[in-house]
C-alpha positions as protocol buffer text, in pm:
chain_id: "A"
residue {
  index: 1
  type: UNK
  ca { x: 312 y: -2391 z: 1151 }
}
residue {
  index: 2
  type: UNK
  ca { x: 613 y: -2300 z: 1364 }
}
residue {
  index: 3
  type: UNK
  ca { x: 834 y: -1993 z: 1416 }
}
residue {
  index: 4
  type: UNK
  ca { x: 1208 y: -1952 z: 1463 }
}
residue {
  index: 5
  type: UNK
  ca { x: 1252 y: -1661 z: 1703 }
}
residue {
  index: 6
  type: UNK
  ca { x: 1521 y: -1769 z: 1949 }
}
residue {
  index: 7
  type: UNK
  ca { x: 1714 y: -2093 z: 1984 }
}
residue {
  index: 8
  type: UNK
  ca { x: 1595 y: -2088 z: 2345 }
}
residue {
  index: 9
  type: UNK
  ca { x: 1259 y: -2198 z: 2205 }
}
residue {
  index: 10
  type: UNK
  ca { x: 1406 y: -2516 z: 2050 }
}
residue {
  index: 11
  type: UNK
  ca { x: 1477 y: -2859 z: 2191 }
}
residue {
  index: 12
  type: UNK
  ca { x: 1775 y: -3072 z: 2078 }
}
residue {
  index: 13
  type: UNK
  ca { x: 1531 y: -3289 z: 1881 }
}
residue {
  index: 14
  type: UNK
  ca { x: 1414 y: -2980 z: 1688 }
}
residue {
  index: 15
  type: UNK
  ca { x: 1772 y: -2900 z: 1588 }
}
residue {
  index: 16
  type: UNK
  ca { x: 1827 y: -3255 z: 1469 }
}
residue {
  index: 17
  type: UNK
  ca { x: 1500 y: -3249 z: 1272 }
}
residue {
  index: 18
  type: UNK
  ca { x: 1608 y: -2930 z: 1094 }
}
residue {
  index: 19
  type: UNK
  ca { x: 1956 y: -3070 z: 1026 }
}
residue {
  index: 20
  type: UNK
  ca { x: 1813 y: -3393 z: 878 }
}
residue {
  index: 21
  type: UNK
  ca { x: 1622 y: -3183 z: 627 }
}
residue {
  index: 22
  type: UNK
  ca { x: 1928 y: -2969 z: 554 }
}
residue {
  index: 23
  type: UNK
  ca { x: 2155 y: -3271 z: 500 }
}
residue {
  index: 24
  type: UNK
  ca { x: 1908 y: -3435 z: 265 }
}
residue {
  index: 25
  type: UNK
  ca { x: 1839 y: -3118 z: 65 }
}
residue {
  index: 26
  type: UNK
  ca { x: 2212 y: -3041 z: 29 }
}
residue {
  index: 27
  type: UNK
  ca { x: 2285 y: -3395 z: -91 }
}
residue {
  index: 28
  type: UNK
  ca { x: 1995 y: -3389 z: -336 }
}
residue {
  index: 29
  type: UNK
  ca { x: 2096 y: -3049 z: -475 }
}
residue {
  index: 30
  type: UNK
  ca { x: 2445 y: -3174 z: -547 }
}
residue {
  index: 31
  type: UNK
  ca { x: 2288 y: -3468 z: -731 }
}
residue {
  index: 32
  type: UNK
  ca { x: 2089 y: -3224 z: -946 }
}
residue {
  index: 33
  type: UNK
  ca { x: 1758 y: -3277 z: -764 }
}
residue {
  index: 34
  type: UNK
  ca { x: 1561 y: -2965 z: -665 }
}
residue {
  index: 35
  type: UNK
  ca { x: 1231 y: -3087 z: -512 }
}
residue {
  index: 36
  type: UNK
  ca { x: 954 y: -2831 z: -576 }
}
residue {
  index: 37
  type: UNK
  ca { x: 797 y: -2876 z: -234 }
}
residue {
  index: 38
  type: UNK
  ca { x: 705 y: -2509 z: -190 }
}
residue {
  index: 39
  type: UNK
  ca { x: 562 y: -2445 z: -536 }
}
residue {
  index: 40
  type: UNK
  ca { x: 305 y: -2165 z: -504 }
}
residue {
  index: 41
  type: UNK
  ca { x: 437 y: -2055 z: -162 }
}
residue {
  index: 42
  type: UNK
  ca { x: 545 y: -1696 z: -93 }
}
residue {
  index: 43
  type: UNK
  ca { x: 810 y: -1571 z: 147 }
}
residue {
  index: 44
  type: UNK
  ca { x: 833 y: -1200 z: 230 }
}
residue {
  index: 45
  type: UNK
  ca { x: 1162 y: -1066 z: 363 }
}
residue {
  index: 46
  type: UNK
  ca { x: 1156 y: -734 z: 552 }
}
residue {
  index: 47
  type: UNK
  ca { x: 1496 y: -588 z: 640 }
}
residue {
  index: 48
  type: UNK
  ca { x: 1598 y: -288 z: 847 }
}
residue {
  index: 49
  type: UNK
  ca { x: 1967 y: -382 z: 820 }
}
residue {
  index: 50
  type: UNK
  ca { x: 2168 y: -441 z: 502 }
}
residue {
  index: 51
  type: UNK
  ca { x: 2244 y: -800 z: 415 }
}
residue {
  index: 52
  type: UNK
  ca { x: 2420 y: -1017 z: 159 }
}
residue {
  index: 53
  type: UNK
  ca { x: 2404 y: -1373 z: 293 }
}
residue {
  index: 54
  type: UNK
  ca { x: 2070 y: -1363 z: 474 }
}
residue {
  index: 55
  type: UNK
  ca { x: 1875 y: -1213 z: 184 }
}
residue {
  index: 56
  type: UNK
  ca { x: 2039 y: -1416 z: -92 }
}
residue {
  index: 57
  type: UNK
  ca { x: 2032 y: -1742 z: 100 }
}
residue {
  index: 58
  type: UNK
  ca { x: 1657 y: -1718 z: 163 }
}
residue {
  index: 59
  type: UNK
  ca { x: 1589 y: -1595 z: -193 }
}
residue {
  index: 60
  type: UNK
  ca { x: 1785 y: -1882 z: -347 }
}
residue {
  index: 61
  type: UNK
  ca { x: 1640 y: -2135 z: -104 }
}
residue {
  index: 62
  type: UNK
  ca { x: 1281 y: -2038 z: -182 }
}
residue {
  index: 63
  type: UNK
  ca { x: 1343 y: -2038 z: -558 }
}
residue {
  index: 64
  type: UNK
  ca { x: 1510 y: -2381 z: -548 }
}
residue {
  index: 65
  type: UNK
  ca { x: 1210 y: -2519 z: -360 }
}
residue {
  index: 66
  type: UNK
  ca { x: 970 y: -2384 z: -623 }
}
residue {
  index: 67
  type: UNK
  ca { x: 836 y: -2082 z: -433 }
}
residue {
  index: 68
  type: UNK
  ca { x: 868 y: -1706 z: -470 }
}
residue {
  index: 69
  type: UNK
  ca { x: 1042 y: -1446 z: -256 }
}
residue {
  index: 70
  type: UNK
  ca { x: 948 y: -1079 z: -209 }
}
residue {
  index: 71
  type: UNK
  ca { x: 1189 y: -829 z: -53 }
}
residue {
  index: 72
  type: UNK
  ca { x: 1086 y: -510 z: 127 }
}
residue {
  index: 73
  type: UNK
  ca { x: 1294 y: -254 z: 310 }
}
residue {
  index: 74
  type: UNK
  ca { x: 1139 y: -165 z: 644 }
}
residue {
  index: 75
  type: UNK
  ca { x: 1031 y: 179 z: 520 }
}
residue {
  index: 76
  type: UNK
  ca { x: 867 y: 22 z: 212 }
}
residue {
  index: 77
  type: UNK
  ca { x: 666 y: -200 z: 445 }
}
residue {
  index: 78
  type: UNK
  ca { x: 545 y: 101 z: 641 }
}
residue {
  index: 79
  type: UNK
  ca { x: 737 y: 16 z: 957 }
}
residue {
  index: 80
  type: UNK
  ca { x: 864 y: 371 z: 1004 }
}
residue {
  index: 81
  type: UNK
  ca { x: 540 y: 487 z: 1167 }
}
residue {
  index: 82
  type: UNK
  ca { x: 314 y: 507 z: 859 }
}
residue {
  index: 83
  type: UNK
  ca { x: 98 y: 229 z: 1002 }
}
residue {
  index: 84
  type: UNK
  ca { x: 91 y: 36 z: 1326 }
}
residue {
  index: 85
  type: UNK
  ca { x: 312 y: -272 z: 1340 }
}
residue {
  index: 86
  type: UNK
  ca { x: 3 y: -481 z: 1413 }
}
residue {
  index: 87
  type: UNK
  ca { x: -170 y: -368 z: 1091 }
}
residue {
  index: 88
  type: UNK
  ca { x: 144 y: -417 z: 879 }
}
residue {
  index: 89
  type: UNK
  ca { x: 197 y: -766 z: 1019 }
}
residue {
  index: 90
  type: UNK
  ca { x: -163 y: -866 z: 945 }
}
residue {
  index: 91
  type: UNK
  ca { x: -154 y: -734 z: 587 }
}
residue {
  index: 92
  type: UNK
  ca { x: 181 y: -894 z: 498 }
}
residue {
  index: 93
  type: UNK
  ca { x: 73 y: -1216 z: 666 }
}
residue {
  index: 94
  type: UNK
  ca { x: -231 y: -1222 z: 438 }
}
residue {
  index: 95
  type: UNK
  ca { x: -5 y: -1231 z: 132 }
}
residue {
  index: 96
  type: UNK
  ca { x: 268 y: -1460 z: 263 }
}
residue {
  index: 97
  type: UNK
  ca { x: 335 y: -1810 z: 394 }
}
residue {
  index: 98
  type: UNK
  ca { x: 663 y: -1719 z: 564 }
}
residue {
  index: 99
  type: UNK
  ca { x: 796 y: -1382 z: 684 }
}
residue {
  index: 100
  type: UNK
  ca { x: 1167 y: -1334 z: 751 }
}
residue {
  index: 101
  type: UNK
  ca { x: 1265 y: -1024 z: 950 }
}
residue {
  index: 102
  type: UNK
  ca { x: 1611 y: -870 z: 991 }
}
residue {
  index: 103
  type: UNK
  ca { x: 1575 y: -593 z: 1246 }
}
residue {
  index: 104
  type: UNK
  ca { x: 1731 y: -390 z: 1521 }
}
residue {
  index: 105
  type: UNK
  ca { x: 1448 y: -447 z: 1768 }
}
residue {
  index: 106
  type: UNK
  ca { x: 1365 y: -795 z: 1897 }
}
residue {
  index: 107
  type: UNK
  ca { x: 1020 y: -658 z: 1986 }
}
residue {
  index: 108
  type: UNK
  ca { x: 935 y: -617 z: 1615 }
}
residue {
  index: 109
  type: UNK
  ca { x: 986 y: -989 z: 1558 }
}
residue {
  index: 110
  type: UNK
  ca { x: 781 y: -1072 z: 1866 }
}
residue {
  index: 111
  type: UNK
  ca { x: 500 y: -850 z: 1734 }
}
residue {
  index: 112
  type: UNK
  ca { x: 497 y: -1016 z: 1390 }
}
residue {
  index: 113
  type: UNK
  ca { x: 478 y: -1359 z: 1553 }
}
residue {
  index: 114
  type: UNK
  ca { x: 180 y: -1237 z: 1754 }
}
residue {
  index: 115
  type: UNK
  ca { x: -13 y: -1069 z: 1471 }
}
residue {
  index: 116
  type: UNK
  ca { x: 89 y: -1195 z: 1124 }
}
residue {
  index: 117
  type: UNK
  ca { x: -78 y: -1536 z: 1144 }
}
residue {
  index: 118
  type: UNK
  ca { x: 201 y: -1705 z: 943 }
}
residue {
  index: 119
  type: UNK
  ca { x: 542 y: -1857 z: 1014 }
}
residue {
  index: 120
  type: UNK
  ca { x: 800 y: -1596 z: 1117 }
}
residue {
  index: 121
  type: UNK
  ca { x: 1178 y: -1640 z: 1103 }
}
residue {
  index: 122
  type: UNK
  ca { x: 1421 y: -1421 z: 1294 }
}
residue {
  index: 123
  type: UNK
  ca { x: 1680 y: -1333 z: 1029 }
}
residue {
  index: 124
  type: UNK
  ca { x: 1871 y: -1120 z: 1283 }
}
residue {
  index: 125
  type: UNK
  ca { x: 1797 y: -889 z: 1572 }
}
residue {
  index: 126
  type: UNK
  ca { x: 2025 y: -697 z: 1805 }
}
residue {
  index: 127
  type: UNK
  ca { x: 1980 y: -978 z: 2058 }
}
residue {
  index: 128
  type: UNK
  ca { x: 1972 y: -1295 z: 1848 }
}
residue {
  index: 129
  type: UNK
  ca { x: 2098 y: -1451 z: 1526 }
}
residue {
  index: 130
  type: UNK
  ca { x: 1949 y: -1802 z: 1527 }
}
residue {
  index: 131
  type: UNK
  ca { x: 1979 y: -1877 z: 1153 }
}
residue {
  index: 132
  type: UNK
  ca { x: 2352 y: -1802 z: 1161 }
}
residue {
  index: 133
  type: UNK
  ca { x: 2408 y: -2013 z: 1474 }
}
residue {
  index: 134
  type: UNK
  ca { x: 2220 y: -2311 z: 1330 }
}
residue {
  index: 135
  type: UNK
  ca { x: 2426 y: -2283 z: 1011 }
}
residue {
  index: 136
  type: UNK
  ca { x: 2744 y: -2267 z: 1215 }
}
residue {
  index: 137
  type: UNK
  ca { x: 2656 y: -2575 z: 1415 }
}
residue {
  index: 138
  type: UNK
  ca { x: 2559 y: -2765 z: 1099 }
}
residue {
  index: 139
  type: UNK
  ca { x: 2896 y: -2670 z: 944 }
}
residue {
  index: 140
  type: UNK
  ca { x: 3080 y: -2782 z: 1257 }
}
residue {
  index: 141
  type: UNK
  ca { x: 2907 y: -3120 z: 1233 }
}
residue {
  index: 142
  type: UNK
  ca { x: 3017 y: -3149 z: 870 }
}
residue {
  index: 143
  type: UNK
  ca { x: 3386 y: -3103 z: 955 }
}
residue {
  index: 144
  type: UNK
  ca { x: 3400 y: -3256 z: 1305 }
}
residue {
  index: 145
  type: UNK
  ca { x: 3130 y: -3521 z: 1300 }
}
residue {
  index: 146
  type: UNK
  ca { x: 2964 y: -3558 z: 1641 }
}
residue {
  index: 147
  type: UNK
  ca { x: 3025 y: -3227 z: 1819 }
}
residue {
  index: 148
  type: UNK
  ca { x: 2937 y: -3348 z: 2169 }
}
residue {
  index: 149
  type: UNK
  ca { x: 3231 y: -3269 z: 2396 }
}
residue {
  index: 150
  type: UNK
  ca { x: 3405 y: -3061 z: 2129 }
}
residue {
  index: 151
  type: UNK
  ca { x: 3504 y: -2700 z: 2200 }
}
residue {
  index: 152
  type: UNK
  ca { x: 3417 y: -2379 z: 2017 }
}
residue {
  index: 153
  type: UNK
  ca { x: 3605 y: -2063 z: 2122 }
}
residue {
  index: 154
  type: UNK
  ca { x: 3451 y: -1728 z: 2029 }
}
residue {
  index: 155
  type: UNK
  ca { x: 3713 y: -1450 z: 2026 }
}
residue {
  index: 156
  type: UNK
  ca { x: 3599 y: -1087 z: 2041 }
}
residue {
  index: 157
  type: UNK
  ca { x: 3271 y: -913 z: 2119 }
}
residue {
  index: 158
  type: UNK
  ca { x: 3009 y: -1121 z: 2304 }
}
residue {
  index: 159
  type: UNK
  ca { x: 2737 y: -1001 z: 2068 }
}
residue {
  index: 160
  type: UNK
  ca { x: 2418 y: -1147 z: 1918 }
}
residue {
  index: 161
  type: UNK
  ca { x: 2620 y: -1404 z: 1721 }
}
residue {
  index: 162
  type: UNK
  ca { x: 2797 y: -1521 z: 2036 }
}
residue {
  index: 163
  type: UNK
  ca { x: 2466 y: -1530 z: 2225 }
}
residue {
  index: 164
  type: UNK
  ca { x: 2305 y: -1761 z: 1973 }
}
residue {
  index: 165
  type: UNK
  ca { x: 2619 y: -1973 z: 1932 }
}
residue {
  index: 166
  type: UNK
  ca { x: 2625 y: -2036 z: 2308 }
}
residue {
  index: 167
  type: UNK
  ca { x: 2269 y: -2166 z: 2294 }
}
residue {
  index: 168
  type: UNK
  ca { x: 2330 y: -2373 z: 1980 }
}
residue {
  index: 169
  type: UNK
  ca { x: 2639 y: -2532 z: 2133 }
}
residue {
  index: 170
  type: UNK
  ca { x: 2452 y: -2622 z: 2451 }
}
residue {
  index: 171
  type: UNK
  ca { x: 2166 y: -2778 z: 2253 }
}
residue {
  index: 172
  type: UNK
  ca { x: 2417 y: -3017 z: 2094 }
}
residue {
  index: 173
  type: UNK
  ca { x: 2640 y: -3087 z: 2396 }
}
residue {
  index: 174
  type: UNK
  ca { x: 2930 y: -2874 z: 2273 }
}
residue {
  index: 175
  type: UNK
  ca { x: 3156 y: -2675 z: 2505 }
}
residue {
  index: 176
  type: UNK
  ca { x: 3160 y: -2299 z: 2441 }
}
residue {
  index: 177
  type: UNK
  ca { x: 3419 y: -2045 z: 2552 }
}
residue {
  index: 178
  type: UNK
  ca { x: 3400 y: -1668 z: 2508 }
}
residue {
  index: 179
  type: UNK
  ca { x: 3745 y: -1508 z: 2502 }
}
residue {
  index: 180
  type: UNK
  ca { x: 3667 y: -1139 z: 2546 }
}
residue {
  index: 181
  type: UNK
  ca { x: 3727 y: -836 z: 2767 }
}
residue {
  index: 182
  type: UNK
  ca { x: 3519 y: -859 z: 3084 }
}
residue {
  index: 183
  type: UNK
  ca { x: 3308 y: -561 z: 2968 }
}
residue {
  index: 184
  type: UNK
  ca { x: 3195 y: -737 z: 2648 }
}
residue {
  index: 185
  type: UNK
  ca { x: 3104 y: -1091 z: 2751 }
}
residue {
  index: 186
  type: UNK
  ca { x: 2771 y: -1274 z: 2750 }
}
residue {
  index: 187
  type: UNK
  ca { x: 2518 y: -1126 z: 2990 }
}
residue {
  index: 188
  type: UNK
  ca { x: 2448 y: -1303 z: 3320 }
}
residue {
  index: 189
  type: UNK
  ca { x: 2076 y: -1314 z: 3242 }
}
residue {
  index: 190
  type: UNK
  ca { x: 2134 y: -1509 z: 2922 }
}
residue {
  index: 191
  type: UNK
  ca { x: 2363 y: -1756 z: 3097 }
}
residue {
  index: 192
  type: UNK
  ca { x: 2108 y: -1815 z: 3375 }
}
residue {
  index: 193
  type: UNK
  ca { x: 1831 y: -1871 z: 3120 }
}
residue {
  index: 194
  type: UNK
  ca { x: 2057 y: -2111 z: 2931 }
}
residue {
  index: 195
  type: UNK
  ca { x: 2150 y: -2317 z: 3237 }
}
residue {
  index: 196
  type: UNK
  ca { x: 1785 y: -2325 z: 3348 }
}
residue {
  index: 197
  type: UNK
  ca { x: 1696 y: -2473 z: 3008 }
}
residue {
  index: 198
  type: UNK
  ca { x: 2000 y: -2698 z: 2968 }
}
residue {
  index: 199
  type: UNK
  ca { x: 2164 y: -2768 z: 3308 }
}
residue {
  index: 200
  type: UNK
  ca { x: 2460 y: -2941 z: 3141 }
}
residue {
  index: 201
  type: UNK
  ca { x: 2547 y: -2634 z: 2934 }
}
residue {
  index: 202
  type: UNK
  ca { x: 2921 y: -2564 z: 2954 }
}
residue {
  index: 203
  type: UNK
  ca { x: 2998 y: -2195 z: 2891 }
}
residue {
  index: 204
  type: UNK
  ca { x: 3328 y: -2042 z: 3006 }
}
residue {
  index: 205
  type: UNK
  ca { x: 3424 y: -1674 z: 2979 }
}
residue {
  index: 206
  type: UNK
  ca { x: 3785 y: -1563 z: 3003 }
}
residue {
  index: 207
  type: UNK
  ca { x: 4050 y: -1326 z: 2872 }
}
residue {
  index: 208
  type: UNK
  ca { x: 4325 y: -1590 z: 2886 }
}
residue {
  index: 209
  type: UNK
  ca { x: 4407 y: -1693 z: 2528 }
}
residue {
  index: 210
  type: UNK
  ca { x: 4631 y: -1983 z: 2629 }
}
residue {
  index: 211
  type: UNK
  ca { x: 4371 y: -2164 z: 2839 }
}
residue {
  index: 212
  type: UNK
  ca { x: 4090 y: -2088 z: 2596 }
}
residue {
  index: 213
  type: UNK
  ca { x: 4266 y: -2207 z: 2282 }
}
residue {
  index: 214
  type: UNK
  ca { x: 4483 y: -2498 z: 2397 }
}
residue {
  index: 215
  type: UNK
  ca { x: 4217 y: -2760 z: 2320 }
}
residue {
  index: 216
  type: UNK
  ca { x: 3992 y: -2569 z: 2078 }
}
residue {
  index: 217
  type: UNK
  ca { x: 3828 y: -2747 z: 1785 }
}
residue {
  index: 218
  type: UNK
  ca { x: 3684 y: -2423 z: 1642 }
}
residue {
  index: 219
  type: UNK
  ca { x: 3803 y: -2062 z: 1668 }
}
residue {
  index: 220
  type: UNK
  ca { x: 3527 y: -1819 z: 1575 }
}
residue {
  index: 221
  type: UNK
  ca { x: 3522 y: -1441 z: 1551 }
}
residue {
  index: 222
  type: UNK
  ca { x: 3296 y: -1160 z: 1430 }
}
residue {
  index: 223
  type: UNK
  ca { x: 3337 y: -790 z: 1355 }
}
residue {
  index: 224
  type: UNK
  ca { x: 3423 y: -566 z: 1648 }
}
residue {
  index: 225
  type: UNK
  ca { x: 3165 y: -305 z: 1541 }
}
residue {
  index: 226
  type: UNK
  ca { x: 2821 y: -443 z: 1453 }
}
residue {
  index: 227
  type: UNK
  ca { x: 2553 y: -261 z: 1251 }
}
residue {
  index: 228
  type: UNK
  ca { x: 2412 y: 27 z: 1453 }
}
residue {
  index: 229
  type: UNK
  ca { x: 2737 y: 71 z: 1651 }
}
residue {
  index: 230
  type: UNK
  ca { x: 2927 y: 270 z: 1387 }
}
residue {
  index: 231
  type: UNK
  ca { x: 2968 y: 569 z: 1621 }
}
residue {
  index: 232
  type: UNK
  ca { x: 3164 y: 342 z: 1859 }
}
residue {
  index: 233
  type: UNK
  ca { x: 3403 y: 208 z: 1593 }
}
residue {
  index: 234
  type: UNK
  ca { x: 3715 y: 392 z: 1708 }
}
residue {
  index: 235
  type: UNK
  ca { x: 3660 y: 306 z: 2075 }
}
residue {
  index: 236
  type: UNK
  ca { x: 3588 y: -59 z: 1988 }
}
residue {
  index: 237
  type: UNK
  ca { x: 3912 y: -91 z: 1791 }
}
residue {
  index: 238
  type: UNK
  ca { x: 4097 y: 11 z: 2107 }
}
residue {
  index: 239
  type: UNK
  ca { x: 3902 y: -235 z: 2324 }
}
residue {
  index: 240
  type: UNK
  ca { x: 3941 y: -534 z: 2091 }
}
residue {
  index: 241
  type: UNK
  ca { x: 4281 y: -453 z: 1940 }
}
residue {
  index: 242
  type: UNK
  ca { x: 4439 y: -738 z: 2133 }
}
residue {
  index: 243
  type: UNK
  ca { x: 4174 y: -988 z: 2024 }
}
residue {
  index: 244
  type: UNK
  ca { x: 4268 y: -1012 z: 1656 }
}
residue {
  index: 245
  type: UNK
  ca { x: 4265 y: -1369 z: 1524 }
}
residue {
  index: 246
  type: UNK
  ca { x: 4604 y: -1395 z: 1352 }
}
residue {
  index: 247
  type: UNK
  ca { x: 4863 y: -1666 z: 1298 }
}
residue {
  index: 248
  type: UNK
  ca { x: 5018 y: -1618 z: 1642 }
}
residue {
  index: 249
  type: UNK
  ca { x: 4681 y: -1665 z: 1810 }
}
residue {
  index: 250
  type: UNK
  ca { x: 4595 y: -1969 z: 1596 }
}
residue {
  index: 251
  type: UNK
  ca { x: 4927 y: -2128 z: 1698 }
}
residue {
  index: 252
  type: UNK
  ca { x: 4787 y: -2151 z: 2054 }
}
residue {
  index: 253
  type: UNK
  ca { x: 4524 y: -2393 z: 1922 }
}
residue {
  index: 254
  type: UNK
  ca { x: 4580 y: -2747 z: 1790 }
}
residue {
  index: 255
  type: UNK
  ca { x: 4674 y: -2771 z: 1420 }
}
residue {
  index: 256
  type: UNK
  ca { x: 4347 y: -2955 z: 1361 }
}
residue {
  index: 257
  type: UNK
  ca { x: 4146 y: -2651 z: 1475 }
}
residue {
  index: 258
  type: UNK
  ca { x: 3918 y: -2481 z: 1220 }
}
residue {
  index: 259
  type: UNK
  ca { x: 3852 y: -2109 z: 1180 }
}
residue {
  index: 260
  type: UNK
  ca { x: 3500 y: -1967 z: 1133 }
}
residue {
  index: 261
  type: UNK
  ca { x: 3353 y: -1619 z: 1074 }
}
residue {
  index: 262
  type: UNK
  ca { x: 2991 y: -1529 z: 1001 }
}
residue {
  index: 263
  type: UNK
  ca { x: 3101 y: -1260 z: 750 }
}
residue {
  index: 264
  type: UNK
  ca { x: 3129 y: -986 z: 645 }
}
residue {
  index: 265
  type: UNK
  ca { x: 3485 y: -977 z: 776 }
}
residue {
  index: 266
  type: UNK
  ca { x: 3691 y: -668 z: 837 }
}
residue {
  index: 267
  type: UNK
  ca { x: 4022 y: -809 z: 720 }
}
residue {
  index: 268
  type: UNK
  ca { x: 4312 y: -660 z: 912 }
}
residue {
  index: 269
  type: UNK
  ca { x: 4097 y: -589 z: 1217 }
}
residue {
  index: 270
  type: UNK
  ca { x: 3933 y: -893 z: 1385 }
}
residue {
  index: 271
  type: UNK
  ca { x: 4105 y: -1138 z: 1145 }
}
residue {
  index: 272
  type: UNK
  ca { x: 4405 y: -1134 z: 917 }
}
residue {
  index: 273
  type: UNK
  ca { x: 4423 y: -1252 z: 554 }
}
residue {
  index: 274
  type: UNK
  ca { x: 4663 y: -1530 z: 650 }
}
residue {
  index: 275
  type: UNK
  ca { x: 4399 y: -1686 z: 877 }
}
residue {
  index: 276
  type: UNK
  ca { x: 4077 y: -1633 z: 678 }
}
residue {
  index: 277
  type: UNK
  ca { x: 4248 y: -1757 z: 359 }
}
residue {
  index: 278
  type: UNK
  ca { x: 4427 y: -2047 z: 529 }
}
residue {
  index: 279
  type: UNK
  ca { x: 4353 y: -2420 z: 498 }
}
residue {
  index: 280
  type: UNK
  ca { x: 4207 y: -2407 z: 849 }
}
residue {
  index: 281
  type: UNK
  ca { x: 3939 y: -2160 z: 737 }
}
residue {
  index: 282
  type: UNK
  ca { x: 3592 y: -2296 z: 657 }
}
residue {
  index: 283
  type: UNK
  ca { x: 3419 y: -1958 z: 628 }
}
residue {
  index: 284
  type: UNK
  ca { x: 3300 y: -2006 z: 270 }
}
residue {
  index: 285
  type: UNK
  ca { x: 3165 y: -2354 z: 338 }
}
residue {
  index: 286
  type: UNK
  ca { x: 2991 y: -2186 z: 633 }
}
residue {
  index: 287
  type: UNK
  ca { x: 2854 y: -1909 z: 407 }
}
residue {
  index: 288
  type: UNK
  ca { x: 2721 y: -2154 z: 146 }
}
residue {
  index: 289
  type: UNK
  ca { x: 2548 y: -2351 z: 418 }
}
residue {
  index: 290
  type: UNK
  ca { x: 2330 y: -2047 z: 496 }
}
residue {
  index: 291
  type: UNK
  ca { x: 2128 y: -2138 z: 186 }
}
residue {
  index: 292
  type: UNK
  ca { x: 2101 y: -2508 z: 267 }
}
residue {
  index: 293
  type: UNK
  ca { x: 1998 y: -2421 z: 624 }
}
residue {
  index: 294
  type: UNK
  ca { x: 1735 y: -2177 z: 495 }
}
residue {
  index: 295
  type: UNK
  ca { x: 1578 y: -2452 z: 284 }
}
residue {
  index: 296
  type: UNK
  ca { x: 1557 y: -2698 z: 569 }
}
residue {
  index: 297
  type: UNK
  ca { x: 1437 y: -2430 z: 808 }
}
residue {
  index: 298
  type: UNK
  ca { x: 1153 y: -2319 z: 581 }
}
residue {
  index: 299
  type: UNK
  ca { x: 1031 y: -2676 z: 546 }
}
residue {
  index: 300
  type: UNK
  ca { x: 1050 y: -2715 z: 925 }
}
residue {
  index: 301
  type: UNK
  ca { x: 852 y: -2399 z: 1008 }
}
residue {
  index: 302
  type: UNK
  ca { x: 590 y: -2496 z: 748 }
}
residue {
  index: 303
  type: UNK
  ca { x: 586 y: -2854 z: 882 }
}
residue {
  index: 304
  type: UNK
  ca { x: 670 y: -3000 z: 541 }
}
residue {
  index: 305
  type: UNK
  ca { x: 859 y: -3325 z: 488 }
}
residue {
  index: 306
  type: UNK
  ca { x: 1071 y: -3453 z: 200 }
}
C-alpha cells in the first residue's frame, strides 16, 4: 500500500510506473477493454472544496475498474468538529480501500495518512495538487513525446498548481518557468526543497514575457482567485490584469507551443476564448486524462498490476 501526498515523495521511477499503467489503461479502454481489477474495492472521497473533474474522474475510474465509490462532504464525514480527525480517519479507513481527500488544510491529509490505515490520495490541498500535475505531465508527454529539456511556462499566480507542476517537471527533466509578479511566485522554501531533492531542477521565475515565452513548448495558466480567496478577487484582478493569456501573449511563443489550463477557467480573465478554443489548446485532452490518471494512480497506490 502506498499514498500520494506530495510529488516530493516520488522518485522519477515512480512517475514512470504510474504513467505505464495510465498509458495501458487508456489504450485498453479505447479498445473496449475495461479490466475489473478492483472488483469489490471501495474508494471514499471526502471533499471540503467543490469539484467537477476530481470527483467525476475518480468516480468514473473506480467504476470502470469494477469497484465502488462513496462521496462525502466534509461535514457529512464529521470533520467539522463532531469527532476527532483521528477517529473519523480510523472509521472511514475501516470501510474503504482508498481515501481521496480534497481539502483546504494539508494537515488533514497528513492526519488521514497517519491514522486511516489505508491508501490516501491528495485530491487537492491549499499547498499541493499532485493528481493535476501528474495528469498535466502525462498530457505533455502525449503531445510532445520525451519532455526532457522541453519548457513549460506557467503564467499567473504561483499557487498550488504551479507548486506541483514545478516538482513534476523536475522529476521528468523538464524546464519550468513561472511568469508572475514578484509577490506571487513560488516560495523560496519549496525551491530549496526541490533542488535538494533534484539538484538538476531548472526553475526560473520572471516577469519578462518575452524571455519566458520565446522558446516555450507549453503555456499554462490557472484562475487568479483560487477557492478560499474569494474576498481577494477584486485585488487579484488588479495584480494579474497584465498576465492574461491572449493571442498577443501567445504570439511571443513558437507556433508549435500548446496551451494548458487545469480548469475551471474564468474566460475573459486569465485566458481569452480565442486561446482556450484555439488549435493550440489541449485543455480538454488534459481534462479527460484526469480519469485515466486516476485509474493508474489507484492501481499504483494499491500495488496492483495489469
